[in-house]
PDB file of C-alpha atoms in Angstrom:
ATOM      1  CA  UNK A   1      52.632  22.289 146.126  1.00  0.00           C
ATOM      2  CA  UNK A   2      52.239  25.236 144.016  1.00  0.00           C
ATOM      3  CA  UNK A   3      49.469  27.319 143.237  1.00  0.00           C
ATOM      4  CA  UNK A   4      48.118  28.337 139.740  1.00  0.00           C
ATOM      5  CA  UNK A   5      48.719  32.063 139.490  1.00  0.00           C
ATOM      6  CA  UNK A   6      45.215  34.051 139.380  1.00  0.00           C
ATOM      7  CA  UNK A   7      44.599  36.087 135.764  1.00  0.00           C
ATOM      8  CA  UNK A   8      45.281  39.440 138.527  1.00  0.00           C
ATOM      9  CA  UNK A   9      48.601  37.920 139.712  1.00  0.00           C
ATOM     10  CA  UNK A  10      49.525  36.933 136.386  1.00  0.00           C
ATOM     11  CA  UNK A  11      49.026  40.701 135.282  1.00  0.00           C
ATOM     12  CA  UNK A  12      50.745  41.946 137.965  1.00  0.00           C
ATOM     13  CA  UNK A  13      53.732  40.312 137.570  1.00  0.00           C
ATOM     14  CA  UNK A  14      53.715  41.213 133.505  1.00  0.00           C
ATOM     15  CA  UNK A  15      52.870  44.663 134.586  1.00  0.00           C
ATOM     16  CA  UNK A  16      55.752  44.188 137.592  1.00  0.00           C
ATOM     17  CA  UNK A  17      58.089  43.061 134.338  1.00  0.00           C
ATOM     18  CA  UNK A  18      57.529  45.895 131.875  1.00  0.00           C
ATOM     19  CA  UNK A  19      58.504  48.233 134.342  1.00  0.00           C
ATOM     20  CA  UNK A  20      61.700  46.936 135.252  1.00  0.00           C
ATOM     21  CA  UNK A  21      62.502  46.642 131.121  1.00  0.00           C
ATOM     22  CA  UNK A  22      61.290  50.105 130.728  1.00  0.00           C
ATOM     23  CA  UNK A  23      63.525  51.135 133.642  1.00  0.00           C
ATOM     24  CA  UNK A  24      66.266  49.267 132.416  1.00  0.00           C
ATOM     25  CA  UNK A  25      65.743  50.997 128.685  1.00  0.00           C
ATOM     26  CA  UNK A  26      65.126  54.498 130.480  1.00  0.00           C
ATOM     27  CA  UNK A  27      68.703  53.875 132.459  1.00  0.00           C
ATOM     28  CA  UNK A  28      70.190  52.409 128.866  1.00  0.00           C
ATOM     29  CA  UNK A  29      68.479  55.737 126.490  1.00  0.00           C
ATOM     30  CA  UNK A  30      70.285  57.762 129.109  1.00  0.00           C
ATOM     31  CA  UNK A  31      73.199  56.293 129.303  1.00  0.00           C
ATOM     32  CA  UNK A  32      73.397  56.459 125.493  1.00  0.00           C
ATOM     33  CA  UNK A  33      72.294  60.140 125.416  1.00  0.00           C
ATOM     34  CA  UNK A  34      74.856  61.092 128.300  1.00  0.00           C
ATOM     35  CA  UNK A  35      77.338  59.140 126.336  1.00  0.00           C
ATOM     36  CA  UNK A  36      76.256  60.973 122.928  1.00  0.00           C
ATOM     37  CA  UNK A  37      76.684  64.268 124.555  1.00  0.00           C
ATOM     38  CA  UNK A  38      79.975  63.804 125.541  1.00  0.00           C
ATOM     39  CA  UNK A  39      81.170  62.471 121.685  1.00  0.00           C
ATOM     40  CA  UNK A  40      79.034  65.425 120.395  1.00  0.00           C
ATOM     41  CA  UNK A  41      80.228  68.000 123.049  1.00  0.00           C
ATOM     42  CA  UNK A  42      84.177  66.205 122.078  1.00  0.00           C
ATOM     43  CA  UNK A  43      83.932  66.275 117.924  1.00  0.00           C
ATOM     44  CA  UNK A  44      82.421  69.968 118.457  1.00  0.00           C
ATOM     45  CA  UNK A  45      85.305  71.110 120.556  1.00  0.00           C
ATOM     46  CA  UNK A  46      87.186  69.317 118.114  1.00  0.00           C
ATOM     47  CA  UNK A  47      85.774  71.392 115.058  1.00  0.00           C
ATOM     48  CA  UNK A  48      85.928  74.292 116.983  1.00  0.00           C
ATOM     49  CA  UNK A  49      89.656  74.427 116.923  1.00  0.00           C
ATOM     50  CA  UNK A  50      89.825  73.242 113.408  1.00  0.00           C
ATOM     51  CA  UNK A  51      87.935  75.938 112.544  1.00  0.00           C
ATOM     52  CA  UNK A  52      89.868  78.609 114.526  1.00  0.00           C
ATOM     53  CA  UNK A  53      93.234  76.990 113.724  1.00  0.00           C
ATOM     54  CA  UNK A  54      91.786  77.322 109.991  1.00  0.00           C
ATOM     55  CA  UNK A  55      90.668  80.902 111.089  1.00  0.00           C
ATOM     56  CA  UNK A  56      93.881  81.995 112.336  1.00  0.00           C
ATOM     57  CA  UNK A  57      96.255  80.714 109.537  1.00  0.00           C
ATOM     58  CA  UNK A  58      94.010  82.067 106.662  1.00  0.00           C
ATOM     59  CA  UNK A  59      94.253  85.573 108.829  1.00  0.00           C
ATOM     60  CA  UNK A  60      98.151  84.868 109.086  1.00  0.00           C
ATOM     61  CA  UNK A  61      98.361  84.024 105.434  1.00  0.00           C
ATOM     62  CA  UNK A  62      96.564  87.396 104.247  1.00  0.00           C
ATOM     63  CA  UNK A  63      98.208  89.535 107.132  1.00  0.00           C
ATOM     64  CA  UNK A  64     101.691  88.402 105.558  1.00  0.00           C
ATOM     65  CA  UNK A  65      99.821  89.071 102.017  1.00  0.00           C
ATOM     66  CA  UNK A  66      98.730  92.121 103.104  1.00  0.00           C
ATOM     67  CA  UNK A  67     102.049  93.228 104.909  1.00  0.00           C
ATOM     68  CA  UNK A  68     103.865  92.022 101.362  1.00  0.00           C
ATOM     69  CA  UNK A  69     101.463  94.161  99.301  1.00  0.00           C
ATOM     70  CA  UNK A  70     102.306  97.201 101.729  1.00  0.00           C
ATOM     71  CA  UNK A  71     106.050  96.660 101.532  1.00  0.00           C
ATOM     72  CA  UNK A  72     106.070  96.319  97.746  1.00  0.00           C
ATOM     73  CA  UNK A  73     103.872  99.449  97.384  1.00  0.00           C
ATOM     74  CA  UNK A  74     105.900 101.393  99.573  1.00  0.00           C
ATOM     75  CA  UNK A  75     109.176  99.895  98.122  1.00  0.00           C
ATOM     76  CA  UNK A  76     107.918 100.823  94.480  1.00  0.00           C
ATOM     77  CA  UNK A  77     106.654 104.141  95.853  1.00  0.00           C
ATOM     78  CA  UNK A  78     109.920 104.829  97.016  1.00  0.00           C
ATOM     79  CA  UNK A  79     112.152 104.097  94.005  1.00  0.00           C
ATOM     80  CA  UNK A  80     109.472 106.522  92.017  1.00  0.00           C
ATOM     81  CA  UNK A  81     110.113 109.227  94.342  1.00  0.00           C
ATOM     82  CA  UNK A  82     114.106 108.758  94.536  1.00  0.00           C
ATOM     83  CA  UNK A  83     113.958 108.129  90.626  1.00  0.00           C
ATOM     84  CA  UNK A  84     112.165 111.933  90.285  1.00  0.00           C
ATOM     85  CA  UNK A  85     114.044 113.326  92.772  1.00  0.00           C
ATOM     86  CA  UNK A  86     117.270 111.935  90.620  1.00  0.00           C
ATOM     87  CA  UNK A  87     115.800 113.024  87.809  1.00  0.00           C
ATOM     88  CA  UNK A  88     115.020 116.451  88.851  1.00  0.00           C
ATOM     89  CA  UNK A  89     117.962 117.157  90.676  1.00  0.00           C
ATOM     90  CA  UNK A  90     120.156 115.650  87.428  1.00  0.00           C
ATOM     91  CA  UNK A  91     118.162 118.268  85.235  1.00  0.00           C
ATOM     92  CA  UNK A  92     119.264 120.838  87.468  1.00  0.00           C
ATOM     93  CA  UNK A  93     122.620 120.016  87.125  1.00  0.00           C
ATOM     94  CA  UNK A  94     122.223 120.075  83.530  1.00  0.00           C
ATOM     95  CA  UNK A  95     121.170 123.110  83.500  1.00  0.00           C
ATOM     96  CA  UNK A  96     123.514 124.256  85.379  1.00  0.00           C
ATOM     97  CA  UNK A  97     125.736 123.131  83.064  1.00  0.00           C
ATOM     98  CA  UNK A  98     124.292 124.645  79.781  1.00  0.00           C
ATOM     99  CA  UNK A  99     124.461 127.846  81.360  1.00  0.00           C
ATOM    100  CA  UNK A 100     128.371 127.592  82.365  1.00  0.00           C
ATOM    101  CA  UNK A 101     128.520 126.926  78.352  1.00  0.00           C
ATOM    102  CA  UNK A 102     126.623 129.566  77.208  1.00  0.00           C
ATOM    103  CA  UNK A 103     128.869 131.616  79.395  1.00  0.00           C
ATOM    104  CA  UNK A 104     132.391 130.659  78.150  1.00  0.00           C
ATOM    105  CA  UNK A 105     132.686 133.195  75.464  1.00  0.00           C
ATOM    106  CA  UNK A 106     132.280 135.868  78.040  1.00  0.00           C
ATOM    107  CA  UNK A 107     135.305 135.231  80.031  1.00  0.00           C
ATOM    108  CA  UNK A 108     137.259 136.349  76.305  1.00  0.00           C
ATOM    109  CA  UNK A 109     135.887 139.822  76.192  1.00  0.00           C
ATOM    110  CA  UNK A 110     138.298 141.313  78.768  1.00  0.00           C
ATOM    111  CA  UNK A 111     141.301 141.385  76.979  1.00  0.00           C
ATOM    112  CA  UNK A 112     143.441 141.973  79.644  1.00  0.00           C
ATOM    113  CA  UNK A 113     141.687 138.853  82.141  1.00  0.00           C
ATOM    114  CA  UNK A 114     141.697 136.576  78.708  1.00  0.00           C
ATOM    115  CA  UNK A 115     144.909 137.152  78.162  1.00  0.00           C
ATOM    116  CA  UNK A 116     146.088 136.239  81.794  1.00  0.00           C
ATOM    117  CA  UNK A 117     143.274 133.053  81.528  1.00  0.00           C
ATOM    118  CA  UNK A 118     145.542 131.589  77.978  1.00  0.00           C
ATOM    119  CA  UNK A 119     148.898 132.374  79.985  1.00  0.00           C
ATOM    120  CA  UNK A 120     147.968 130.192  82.868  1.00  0.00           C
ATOM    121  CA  UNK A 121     146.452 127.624  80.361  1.00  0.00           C
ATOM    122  CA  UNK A 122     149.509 127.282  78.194  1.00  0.00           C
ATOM    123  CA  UNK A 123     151.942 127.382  81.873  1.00  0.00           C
ATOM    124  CA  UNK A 124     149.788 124.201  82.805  1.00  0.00           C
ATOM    125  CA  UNK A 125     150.821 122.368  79.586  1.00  0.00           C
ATOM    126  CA  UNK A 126     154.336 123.169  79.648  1.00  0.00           C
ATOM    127  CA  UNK A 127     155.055 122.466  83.309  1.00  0.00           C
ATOM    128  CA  UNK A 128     153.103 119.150  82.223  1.00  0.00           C
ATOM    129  CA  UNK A 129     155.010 118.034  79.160  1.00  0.00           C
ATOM    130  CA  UNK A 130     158.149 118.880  80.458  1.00  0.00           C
ATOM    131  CA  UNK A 131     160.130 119.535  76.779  1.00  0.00           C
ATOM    132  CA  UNK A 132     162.058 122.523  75.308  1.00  0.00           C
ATOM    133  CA  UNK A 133     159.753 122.988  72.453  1.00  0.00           C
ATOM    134  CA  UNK A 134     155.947 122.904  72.077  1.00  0.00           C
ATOM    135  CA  UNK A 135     153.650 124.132  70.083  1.00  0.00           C
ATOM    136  CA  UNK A 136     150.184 126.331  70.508  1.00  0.00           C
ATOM    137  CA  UNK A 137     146.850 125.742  68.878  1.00  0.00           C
ATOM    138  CA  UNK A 138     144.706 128.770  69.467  1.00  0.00           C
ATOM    139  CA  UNK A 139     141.340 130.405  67.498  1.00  0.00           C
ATOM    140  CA  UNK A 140     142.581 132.973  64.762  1.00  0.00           C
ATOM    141  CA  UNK A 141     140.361 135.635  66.200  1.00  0.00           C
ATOM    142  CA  UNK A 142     142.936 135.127  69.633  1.00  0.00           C
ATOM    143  CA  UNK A 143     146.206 135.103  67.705  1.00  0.00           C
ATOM    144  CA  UNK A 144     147.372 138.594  69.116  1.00  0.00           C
ATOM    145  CA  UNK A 145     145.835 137.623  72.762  1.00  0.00           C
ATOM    146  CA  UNK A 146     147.427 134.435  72.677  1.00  0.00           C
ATOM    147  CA  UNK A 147     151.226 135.526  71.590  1.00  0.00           C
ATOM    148  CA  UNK A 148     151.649 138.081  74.350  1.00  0.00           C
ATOM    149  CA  UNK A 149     149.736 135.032  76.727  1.00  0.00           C
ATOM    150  CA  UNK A 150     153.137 133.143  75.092  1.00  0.00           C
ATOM    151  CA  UNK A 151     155.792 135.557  75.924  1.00  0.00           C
ATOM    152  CA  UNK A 152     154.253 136.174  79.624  1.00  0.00           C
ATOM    153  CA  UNK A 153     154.194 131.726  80.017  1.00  0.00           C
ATOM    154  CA  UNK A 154     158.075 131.893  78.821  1.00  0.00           C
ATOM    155  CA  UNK A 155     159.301 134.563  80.848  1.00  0.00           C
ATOM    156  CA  UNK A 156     157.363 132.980  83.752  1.00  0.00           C
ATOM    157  CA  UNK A 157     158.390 129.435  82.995  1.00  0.00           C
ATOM    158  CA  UNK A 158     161.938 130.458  82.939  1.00  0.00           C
ATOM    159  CA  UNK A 159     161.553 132.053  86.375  1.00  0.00           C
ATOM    160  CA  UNK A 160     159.887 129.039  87.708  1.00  0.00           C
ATOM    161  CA  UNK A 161     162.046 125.896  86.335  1.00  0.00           C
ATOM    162  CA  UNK A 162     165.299 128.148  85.452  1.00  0.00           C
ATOM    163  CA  UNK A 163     165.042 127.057  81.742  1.00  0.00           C
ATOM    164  CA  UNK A 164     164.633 128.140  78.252  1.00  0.00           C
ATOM    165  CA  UNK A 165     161.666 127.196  75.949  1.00  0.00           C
ATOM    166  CA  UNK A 166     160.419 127.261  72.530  1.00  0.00           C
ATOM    167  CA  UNK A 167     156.665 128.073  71.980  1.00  0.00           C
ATOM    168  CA  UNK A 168     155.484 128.851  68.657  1.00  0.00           C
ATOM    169  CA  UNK A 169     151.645 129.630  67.817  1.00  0.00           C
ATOM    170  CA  UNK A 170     150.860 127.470  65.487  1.00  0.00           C
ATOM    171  CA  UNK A 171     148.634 129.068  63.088  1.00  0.00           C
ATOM    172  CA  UNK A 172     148.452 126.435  60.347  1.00  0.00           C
ATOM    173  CA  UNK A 173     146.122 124.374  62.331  1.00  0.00           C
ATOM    174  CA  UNK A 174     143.634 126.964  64.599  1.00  0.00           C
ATOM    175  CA  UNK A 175     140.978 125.925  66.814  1.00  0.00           C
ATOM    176  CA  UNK A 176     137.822 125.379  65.377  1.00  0.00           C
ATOM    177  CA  UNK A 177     135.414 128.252  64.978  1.00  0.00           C
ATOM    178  CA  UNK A 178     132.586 127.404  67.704  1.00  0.00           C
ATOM    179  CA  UNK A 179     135.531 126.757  69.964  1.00  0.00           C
ATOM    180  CA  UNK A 180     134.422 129.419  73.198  1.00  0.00           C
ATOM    181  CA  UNK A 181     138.003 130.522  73.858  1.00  0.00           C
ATOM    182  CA  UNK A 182     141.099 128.803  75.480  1.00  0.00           C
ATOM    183  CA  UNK A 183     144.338 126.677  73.870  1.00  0.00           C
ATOM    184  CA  UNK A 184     146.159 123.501  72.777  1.00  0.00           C
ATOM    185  CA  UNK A 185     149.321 122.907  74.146  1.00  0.00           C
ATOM    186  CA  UNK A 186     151.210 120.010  72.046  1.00  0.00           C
ATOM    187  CA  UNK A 187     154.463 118.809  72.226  1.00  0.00           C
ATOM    188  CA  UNK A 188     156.552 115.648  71.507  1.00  0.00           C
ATOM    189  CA  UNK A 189     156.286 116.300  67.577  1.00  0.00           C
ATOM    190  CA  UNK A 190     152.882 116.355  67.891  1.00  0.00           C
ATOM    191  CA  UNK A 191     151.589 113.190  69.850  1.00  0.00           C
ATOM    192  CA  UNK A 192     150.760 114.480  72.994  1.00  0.00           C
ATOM    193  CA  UNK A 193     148.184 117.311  73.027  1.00  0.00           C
ATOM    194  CA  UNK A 194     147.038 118.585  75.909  1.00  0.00           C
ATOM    195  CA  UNK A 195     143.510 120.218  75.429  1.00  0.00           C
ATOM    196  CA  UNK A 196     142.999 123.025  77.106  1.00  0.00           C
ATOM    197  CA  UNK A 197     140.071 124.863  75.867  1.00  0.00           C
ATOM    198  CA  UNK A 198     137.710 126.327  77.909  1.00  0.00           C
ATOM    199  CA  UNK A 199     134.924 123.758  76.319  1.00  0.00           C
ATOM    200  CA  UNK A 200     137.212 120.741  77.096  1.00  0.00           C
ATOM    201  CA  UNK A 201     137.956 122.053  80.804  1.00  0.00           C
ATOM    202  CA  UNK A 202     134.001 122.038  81.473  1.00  0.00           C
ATOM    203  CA  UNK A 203     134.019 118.956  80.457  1.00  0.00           C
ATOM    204  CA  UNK A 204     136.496 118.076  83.048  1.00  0.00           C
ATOM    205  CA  UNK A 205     135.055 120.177  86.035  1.00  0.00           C
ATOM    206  CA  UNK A 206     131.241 118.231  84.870  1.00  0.00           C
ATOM    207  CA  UNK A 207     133.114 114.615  85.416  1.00  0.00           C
ATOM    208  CA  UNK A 208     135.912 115.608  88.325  1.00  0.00           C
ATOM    209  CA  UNK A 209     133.640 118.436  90.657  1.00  0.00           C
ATOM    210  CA  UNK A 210     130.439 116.693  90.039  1.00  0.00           C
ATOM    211  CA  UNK A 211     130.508 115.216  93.537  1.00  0.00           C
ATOM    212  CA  UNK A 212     130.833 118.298  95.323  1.00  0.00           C
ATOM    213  CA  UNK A 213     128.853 120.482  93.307  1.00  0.00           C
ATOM    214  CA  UNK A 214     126.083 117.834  93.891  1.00  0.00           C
ATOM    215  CA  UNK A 215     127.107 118.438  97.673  1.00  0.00           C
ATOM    216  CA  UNK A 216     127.047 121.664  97.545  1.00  0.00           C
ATOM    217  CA  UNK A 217     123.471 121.855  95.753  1.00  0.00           C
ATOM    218  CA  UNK A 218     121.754 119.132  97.337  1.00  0.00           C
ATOM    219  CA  UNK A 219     123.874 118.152 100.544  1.00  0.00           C
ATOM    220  CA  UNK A 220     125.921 115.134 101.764  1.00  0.00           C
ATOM    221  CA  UNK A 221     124.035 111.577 100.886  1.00  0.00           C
ATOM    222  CA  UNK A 222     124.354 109.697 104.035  1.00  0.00           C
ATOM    223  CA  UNK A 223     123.414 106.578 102.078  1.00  0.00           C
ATOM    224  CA  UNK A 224     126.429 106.978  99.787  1.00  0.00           C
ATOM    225  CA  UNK A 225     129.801 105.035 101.114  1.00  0.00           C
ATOM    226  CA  UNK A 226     131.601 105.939  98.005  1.00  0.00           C
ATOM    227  CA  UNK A 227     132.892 109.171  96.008  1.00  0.00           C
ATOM    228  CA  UNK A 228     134.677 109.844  93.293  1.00  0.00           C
TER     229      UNK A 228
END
């Protein structure tokens, strides 16, 4: 037979109830915040390496930027310096040049070394062409120079190659006047003339020595695999 519970029993046992829920919701709100701690403590970790991942590639990108930049400004740096160089050392050799020019007429003022100079010149031509008669284009101012630089080339090239030749001087067409010195040896009826003036021979020591007078000015160019 059961007993009416008393008003003090009655609040004991709601008092007896509340507990246990709020124990149960204390146990659940911890649970939760445990549970909470570990998602936040997971999507941090998580954004933490975005971040750095983020981090390091932007570095990476601008290091390689940076290391770009650096190579191009050296790189341009470089061709400026090895264009001046080029540039200087080229007006040096064009200097050099000028002043072999300006010097040409001196090597006519000895007679005696001029004269042995046109001999040699016109010998070149002959033993070139290879024919019995030629003719020589000289400046008029050289005419006497140049006919005794003719009989010396005969008698020599007779001595050499045992055979006659014809030279005449061929005074109808002379060298121009700002011609420096030197002569024209022509031959086969006049096709073939060899130019041997002391302006045209410059021209051919600035095209065929350039290499070595640049190596004798400047040094070998380790970097070239090539000469001329």
């Amino acid at each position: 037979m059961s007993h009416a519970m008393s008003d003090d029993q009655v609040a004991g046992e709601l008092k007896k109830m509340t507990m246990f829920i709020r124990q149960e919701a204390l146990e659940k709100a911890k649970e939760i915040q445990i549970k909470a701690d570990e998602e936040f403590a997971i999507e941090k970790s998580k954004l933490v390496r975005q971040e750095t991942s983020s981090i390091d590639n932007q570095y990476e990108k601008k290091f390689k930027q940076a290391s770009m930049s650096q190579q191009i400004t050296r790189s341009t740096l470089a061709n400026k310096t090895r264009l001046k160089v080029l540039s200087a050392r080229q007006e040096l050799l064009d200097d050099l040049f000028e002043k072999a020019r300006e010097d040409l007429k001196s090597y006519t003022e000895d007679e005696s070394k001029y004269q042995e100079i046109c001999k040699n010149l016109i010998l070149e031509g002959l033993y070139a062409l290879n024919e019995d008669k030629v003719a020589i284009r000289a400046r008029k101012e050289d005419y006497e120079v140049v006919k005794q630089s003719i009989e010396d080339a005969k008698k020599e090239y007779k001595e050499k190659v045992s055979k006659s030749i014809e030279i005449e001087l061929d005074e109808k067409n002379p060298q121009p006047e700002p011609s420096s010195g030197g002569v024209s040896i022509v031959g086969t009826g006049g096709r073939i003339d060899i130019n041997n003036t002391f302006e045209e021979r410059l021209k051919l020591l600035e095209t065929d020595a350039l290499p070595m007078v640049r190596t004798s000015l400047f040094g070998k160019n380790e970097n070239r695999k090539f000469y001329d």
